[in-house]
């Protein structure tokens, strides 16, 4: 399913920060491949980048329902929780990443850094 042209175009659109294009392509992809955790994760990412947090949460949660160990979905939903001002929820996903990769994966480090930055900016 990831070798489909629409999926590849969507990933290219994400890399180029063309969020509306990525959303359109990924909506079609997840309609066709509803059990694709990566597709839902990327769709959540694109929605988050456009500020549509409710839609982002919906697709991150779907990705985690399909694959509870999806490292990217844990990182990105944690970052979305930070944007929503929900530090405890973000920290829960950091803990889950710690359990999944013992703090050695990039997703853990990225979310850890995002949480630290949010704490620093909140304390100023």
mmCIF file with all atom_site columns, C-alpha atoms in Angstrom:
data_model
loop_
_atom_site.group_PDB
_atom_site.id
_atom_site.type_symbol
_atom_site.label_atom_id
_atom_site.label_alt_id
_atom_site.label_comp_id
_atom_site.label_asym_id
_atom_site.label_entity_id
_atom_site.label_seq_id
_atom_site.pdbx_PDB_ins_code
_atom_site.Cartn_x
_atom_site.Cartn_y
_atom_site.Cartn_z
_atom_site.occupancy
_atom_site.B_iso_or_equiv
_atom_site.pdbx_formal_charge
_atom_site.auth_seq_id
_atom_site.auth_comp_id
_atom_site.auth_asym_id
_atom_site.auth_atom_id
_atom_site.pdbx_PDB_model_num
ATOM 1   C CA . UNK A 1 1   ? 0.000   0.000  0.000  1.00 0.00 ? 1   UNK A CA 1
ATOM 2   C CA . UNK A 1 2   ? 2.932   2.388  0.575  1.00 0.00 ? 2   UNK A CA 1
ATOM 3   C CA . UNK A 1 3   ? 4.075   1.814  -2.976 1.00 0.00 ? 3   UNK A CA 1
ATOM 4   C CA . UNK A 1 4   ? 0.860   3.372  -4.298 1.00 0.00 ? 4   UNK A CA 1
ATOM 5   C CA . UNK A 1 5   ? 1.405   6.623  -6.238 1.00 0.00 ? 5   UNK A CA 1
ATOM 6   C CA . UNK A 1 6   ? -1.011  8.600  -4.037 1.00 0.00 ? 6   UNK A CA 1
ATOM 7   C CA . UNK A 1 7   ? 0.815   7.627  -0.865 1.00 0.00 ? 7   UNK A CA 1
ATOM 8   C CA . UNK A 1 8   ? 4.199   8.490  -2.350 1.00 0.00 ? 8   UNK A CA 1
ATOM 9   C CA . UNK A 1 9   ? 2.839   11.834 -3.584 1.00 0.00 ? 9   UNK A CA 1
ATOM 10  C CA . UNK A 1 10  ? 1.429   12.536 -0.115 1.00 0.00 ? 10  UNK A CA 1
ATOM 11  C CA . UNK A 1 11  ? 4.782   11.889 1.554  1.00 0.00 ? 11  UNK A CA 1
ATOM 12  C CA . UNK A 1 12  ? 6.455   14.148 -1.010 1.00 0.00 ? 12  UNK A CA 1
ATOM 13  C CA . UNK A 1 13  ? 3.854   16.841 -0.285 1.00 0.00 ? 13  UNK A CA 1
ATOM 14  C CA . UNK A 1 14  ? 4.601   16.530 3.452  1.00 0.00 ? 14  UNK A CA 1
ATOM 15  C CA . UNK A 1 15  ? 8.330   16.828 2.818  1.00 0.00 ? 15  UNK A CA 1
ATOM 16  C CA . UNK A 1 16  ? 7.617   19.995 0.779  1.00 0.00 ? 16  UNK A CA 1
ATOM 17  C CA . UNK A 1 17  ? 5.256   21.298 3.495  1.00 0.00 ? 17  UNK A CA 1
ATOM 18  C CA . UNK A 1 18  ? 2.307   21.345 1.109  1.00 0.00 ? 18  UNK A CA 1
ATOM 19  C CA . UNK A 1 19  ? -0.167  20.446 3.829  1.00 0.00 ? 19  UNK A CA 1
ATOM 20  C CA . UNK A 1 20  ? -3.507  20.814 1.958  1.00 0.00 ? 20  UNK A CA 1
ATOM 21  C CA . UNK A 1 21  ? -2.237  18.621 -0.881 1.00 0.00 ? 21  UNK A CA 1
ATOM 22  C CA . UNK A 1 22  ? -0.987  16.015 1.585  1.00 0.00 ? 22  UNK A CA 1
ATOM 23  C CA . UNK A 1 23  ? -4.323  16.036 3.399  1.00 0.00 ? 23  UNK A CA 1
ATOM 24  C CA . UNK A 1 24  ? -6.285  15.504 0.178  1.00 0.00 ? 24  UNK A CA 1
ATOM 25  C CA . UNK A 1 25  ? -4.060  12.623 -0.901 1.00 0.00 ? 25  UNK A CA 1
ATOM 26  C CA . UNK A 1 26  ? -3.959  10.975 2.521  1.00 0.00 ? 26  UNK A CA 1
ATOM 27  C CA . UNK A 1 27  ? -7.702  11.213 3.044  1.00 0.00 ? 27  UNK A CA 1
ATOM 28  C CA . UNK A 1 28  ? -8.109  9.151  -0.120 1.00 0.00 ? 28  UNK A CA 1
ATOM 29  C CA . UNK A 1 29  ? -5.380  6.757  0.982  1.00 0.00 ? 29  UNK A CA 1
ATOM 30  C CA . UNK A 1 30  ? -6.828  6.030  4.435  1.00 0.00 ? 30  UNK A CA 1
ATOM 31  C CA . UNK A 1 31  ? -10.308 5.677  2.967  1.00 0.00 ? 31  UNK A CA 1
ATOM 32  C CA . UNK A 1 32  ? -8.905  2.931  0.767  1.00 0.00 ? 32  UNK A CA 1
ATOM 33  C CA . UNK A 1 33  ? -6.483  1.467  3.340  1.00 0.00 ? 33  UNK A CA 1
ATOM 34  C CA . UNK A 1 34  ? -8.208  2.143  6.654  1.00 0.00 ? 34  UNK A CA 1
ATOM 35  C CA . UNK A 1 35  ? -5.855  -0.185 8.577  1.00 0.00 ? 35  UNK A CA 1
ATOM 36  C CA . UNK A 1 36  ? -2.706  1.700  7.538  1.00 0.00 ? 36  UNK A CA 1
ATOM 37  C CA . UNK A 1 37  ? -1.294  3.188  10.738 1.00 0.00 ? 37  UNK A CA 1
ATOM 38  C CA . UNK A 1 38  ? 1.371   5.098  8.805  1.00 0.00 ? 38  UNK A CA 1
ATOM 39  C CA . UNK A 1 39  ? -1.251  6.698  6.565  1.00 0.00 ? 39  UNK A CA 1
ATOM 40  C CA . UNK A 1 40  ? -3.316  7.816  9.564  1.00 0.00 ? 40  UNK A CA 1
ATOM 41  C CA . UNK A 1 41  ? -0.195  9.079  11.325 1.00 0.00 ? 41  UNK A CA 1
ATOM 42  C CA . UNK A 1 42  ? 0.846   11.177 8.320  1.00 0.00 ? 42  UNK A CA 1
ATOM 43  C CA . UNK A 1 43  ? -2.687  12.501 7.925  1.00 0.00 ? 43  UNK A CA 1
ATOM 44  C CA . UNK A 1 44  ? -2.690  13.503 11.597 1.00 0.00 ? 44  UNK A CA 1
ATOM 45  C CA . UNK A 1 45  ? 0.674   15.201 11.063 1.00 0.00 ? 45  UNK A CA 1
ATOM 46  C CA . UNK A 1 46  ? -0.599  17.224 8.094  1.00 0.00 ? 46  UNK A CA 1
ATOM 47  C CA . UNK A 1 47  ? -3.724  18.228 9.982  1.00 0.00 ? 47  UNK A CA 1
ATOM 48  C CA . UNK A 1 48  ? -1.611  19.308 12.975 1.00 0.00 ? 48  UNK A CA 1
ATOM 49  C CA . UNK A 1 49  ? 0.568   21.436 10.728 1.00 0.00 ? 49  UNK A CA 1
ATOM 50  C CA . UNK A 1 50  ? -2.552  23.278 9.510  1.00 0.00 ? 50  UNK A CA 1
ATOM 51  C CA . UNK A 1 51  ? -3.777  23.810 13.073 1.00 0.00 ? 51  UNK A CA 1
ATOM 52  C CA . UNK A 1 52  ? -6.652  21.339 12.795 1.00 0.00 ? 52  UNK A CA 1
ATOM 53  C CA . UNK A 1 53  ? -5.949  19.599 16.080 1.00 0.00 ? 53  UNK A CA 1
ATOM 54  C CA . UNK A 1 54  ? -9.285  17.768 16.402 1.00 0.00 ? 54  UNK A CA 1
ATOM 55  C CA . UNK A 1 55  ? -8.708  16.107 13.039 1.00 0.00 ? 55  UNK A CA 1
ATOM 56  C CA . UNK A 1 56  ? -5.079  15.419 13.961 1.00 0.00 ? 56  UNK A CA 1
ATOM 57  C CA . UNK A 1 57  ? -6.071  13.717 17.222 1.00 0.00 ? 57  UNK A CA 1
ATOM 58  C CA . UNK A 1 58  ? -8.640  11.589 15.400 1.00 0.00 ? 58  UNK A CA 1
ATOM 59  C CA . UNK A 1 59  ? -6.029  10.182 13.017 1.00 0.00 ? 59  UNK A CA 1
ATOM 60  C CA . UNK A 1 60  ? -3.234  9.794  15.576 1.00 0.00 ? 60  UNK A CA 1
ATOM 61  C CA . UNK A 1 61  ? -5.639  7.848  17.789 1.00 0.00 ? 61  UNK A CA 1
ATOM 62  C CA . UNK A 1 62  ? -6.662  5.708  14.825 1.00 0.00 ? 62  UNK A CA 1
ATOM 63  C CA . UNK A 1 63  ? -2.994  4.994  14.067 1.00 0.00 ? 63  UNK A CA 1
ATOM 64  C CA . UNK A 1 64  ? -2.420  3.971  17.685 1.00 0.00 ? 64  UNK A CA 1
ATOM 65  C CA . UNK A 1 65  ? -5.524  1.771  17.678 1.00 0.00 ? 65  UNK A CA 1
ATOM 66  C CA . UNK A 1 66  ? -4.133  -0.067 14.661 1.00 0.00 ? 66  UNK A CA 1
ATOM 67  C CA . UNK A 1 67  ? -0.570  -0.162 16.018 1.00 0.00 ? 67  UNK A CA 1
ATOM 68  C CA . UNK A 1 68  ? -0.208  0.692  19.727 1.00 0.00 ? 68  UNK A CA 1
ATOM 69  C CA . UNK A 1 69  ? 3.588   0.633  19.334 1.00 0.00 ? 69  UNK A CA 1
ATOM 70  C CA . UNK A 1 70  ? 3.725   3.173  16.485 1.00 0.00 ? 70  UNK A CA 1
ATOM 71  C CA . UNK A 1 71  ? 6.628   5.391  17.533 1.00 0.00 ? 71  UNK A CA 1
ATOM 72  C CA . UNK A 1 72  ? 5.810   8.264  15.175 1.00 0.00 ? 72  UNK A CA 1
ATOM 73  C CA . UNK A 1 73  ? 2.179   8.443  16.267 1.00 0.00 ? 73  UNK A CA 1
ATOM 74  C CA . UNK A 1 74  ? 3.220   8.599  19.933 1.00 0.00 ? 74  UNK A CA 1
ATOM 75  C CA . UNK A 1 75  ? 5.655   11.418 19.201 1.00 0.00 ? 75  UNK A CA 1
ATOM 76  C CA . UNK A 1 76  ? 3.278   13.414 17.054 1.00 0.00 ? 76  UNK A CA 1
ATOM 77  C CA . UNK A 1 77  ? 0.215   13.046 19.274 1.00 0.00 ? 77  UNK A CA 1
ATOM 78  C CA . UNK A 1 78  ? 2.412   14.178 22.162 1.00 0.00 ? 78  UNK A CA 1
ATOM 79  C CA . UNK A 1 79  ? 3.383   17.263 20.192 1.00 0.00 ? 79  UNK A CA 1
ATOM 80  C CA . UNK A 1 80  ? -0.283  17.895 19.370 1.00 0.00 ? 80  UNK A CA 1
ATOM 81  C CA . UNK A 1 81  ? -1.130  17.679 23.070 1.00 0.00 ? 81  UNK A CA 1
ATOM 82  C CA . UNK A 1 82  ? 1.530   20.303 23.743 1.00 0.00 ? 82  UNK A CA 1
ATOM 83  C CA . UNK A 1 83  ? -0.093  22.602 21.186 1.00 0.00 ? 83  UNK A CA 1
ATOM 84  C CA . UNK A 1 84  ? -3.427  22.013 22.910 1.00 0.00 ? 84  UNK A CA 1
ATOM 85  C CA . UNK A 1 85  ? -1.889  22.916 26.288 1.00 0.00 ? 85  UNK A CA 1
ATOM 86  C CA . UNK A 1 86  ? -2.215  19.373 27.651 1.00 0.00 ? 86  UNK A CA 1
ATOM 87  C CA . UNK A 1 87  ? 1.188   18.664 29.180 1.00 0.00 ? 87  UNK A CA 1
ATOM 88  C CA . UNK A 1 88  ? 0.110   15.568 31.193 1.00 0.00 ? 88  UNK A CA 1
ATOM 89  C CA . UNK A 1 89  ? -1.136  13.831 28.046 1.00 0.00 ? 89  UNK A CA 1
ATOM 90  C CA . UNK A 1 90  ? 2.082   14.693 26.197 1.00 0.00 ? 90  UNK A CA 1
ATOM 91  C CA . UNK A 1 91  ? 4.097   13.276 29.095 1.00 0.00 ? 91  UNK A CA 1
ATOM 92  C CA . UNK A 1 92  ? 2.070   10.039 28.962 1.00 0.00 ? 92  UNK A CA 1
ATOM 93  C CA . UNK A 1 93  ? 3.135   9.516  25.362 1.00 0.00 ? 93  UNK A CA 1
ATOM 94  C CA . UNK A 1 94  ? 6.739   10.282 26.294 1.00 0.00 ? 94  UNK A CA 1
ATOM 95  C CA . UNK A 1 95  ? 6.503   7.554  28.951 1.00 0.00 ? 95  UNK A CA 1
ATOM 96  C CA . UNK A 1 96  ? 5.061   5.171  26.383 1.00 0.00 ? 96  UNK A CA 1
ATOM 97  C CA . UNK A 1 97  ? 7.947   5.936  24.028 1.00 0.00 ? 97  UNK A CA 1
ATOM 98  C CA . UNK A 1 98  ? 10.396  5.350  26.871 1.00 0.00 ? 98  UNK A CA 1
ATOM 99  C CA . UNK A 1 99  ? 8.867   1.914  27.379 1.00 0.00 ? 99  UNK A CA 1
ATOM 100 C CA . UNK A 1 100 ? 8.894   1.130  23.663 1.00 0.00 ? 100 UNK A CA 1
ATOM 101 C CA . UNK A 1 101 ? 12.443  2.197  22.823 1.00 0.00 ? 101 UNK A CA 1
ATOM 102 C CA . UNK A 1 102 ? 14.122  2.746  26.213 1.00 0.00 ? 102 UNK A CA 1
ATOM 103 C CA . UNK A 1 103 ? 14.616  6.401  25.313 1.00 0.00 ? 103 UNK A CA 1
ATOM 104 C CA . UNK A 1 104 ? 16.973  5.506  22.465 1.00 0.00 ? 104 UNK A CA 1
ATOM 105 C CA . UNK A 1 105 ? 14.779  6.423  19.493 1.00 0.00 ? 105 UNK A CA 1
ATOM 106 C CA . UNK A 1 106 ? 14.564  9.737  17.717 1.00 0.00 ? 106 UNK A CA 1
ATOM 107 C CA . UNK A 1 107 ? 10.847  9.978  18.444 1.00 0.00 ? 107 UNK A CA 1
ATOM 108 C CA . UNK A 1 108 ? 11.533  9.859  22.189 1.00 0.00 ? 108 UNK A CA 1
ATOM 109 C CA . UNK A 1 109 ? 14.282  12.477 21.970 1.00 0.00 ? 109 UNK A CA 1
ATOM 110 C CA . UNK A 1 110 ? 12.173  14.782 19.787 1.00 0.00 ? 110 UNK A CA 1
ATOM 111 C CA . UNK A 1 111 ? 9.157   14.664 22.098 1.00 0.00 ? 111 UNK A CA 1
ATOM 112 C CA . UNK A 1 112 ? 11.368  15.010 25.160 1.00 0.00 ? 112 UNK A CA 1
ATOM 113 C CA . UNK A 1 113 ? 12.920  18.143 23.635 1.00 0.00 ? 113 UNK A CA 1
ATOM 114 C CA . UNK A 1 114 ? 9.508   19.573 22.689 1.00 0.00 ? 114 UNK A CA 1
ATOM 115 C CA . UNK A 1 115 ? 8.269   19.055 26.259 1.00 0.00 ? 115 UNK A CA 1
ATOM 116 C CA . UNK A 1 116 ? 11.414  20.664 27.702 1.00 0.00 ? 116 UNK A CA 1
ATOM 117 C CA . UNK A 1 117 ? 11.007  23.656 25.394 1.00 0.00 ? 117 UNK A CA 1
ATOM 118 C CA . UNK A 1 118 ? 7.363   24.037 26.404 1.00 0.00 ? 118 UNK A CA 1
ATOM 119 C CA . UNK A 1 119 ? 8.289   23.895 30.098 1.00 0.00 ? 119 UNK A CA 1
ATOM 120 C CA . UNK A 1 120 ? 11.020  26.510 29.572 1.00 0.00 ? 120 UNK A CA 1
ATOM 121 C CA . UNK A 1 121 ? 8.708   28.877 27.713 1.00 0.00 ? 121 UNK A CA 1
ATOM 122 C CA . UNK A 1 122 ? 5.945   28.377 30.292 1.00 0.00 ? 122 UNK A CA 1
ATOM 123 C CA . UNK A 1 123 ? 8.276   29.269 33.177 1.00 0.00 ? 123 UNK A CA 1
ATOM 124 C CA . UNK A 1 124 ? 9.313   32.615 31.677 1.00 0.00 ? 124 UNK A CA 1
#
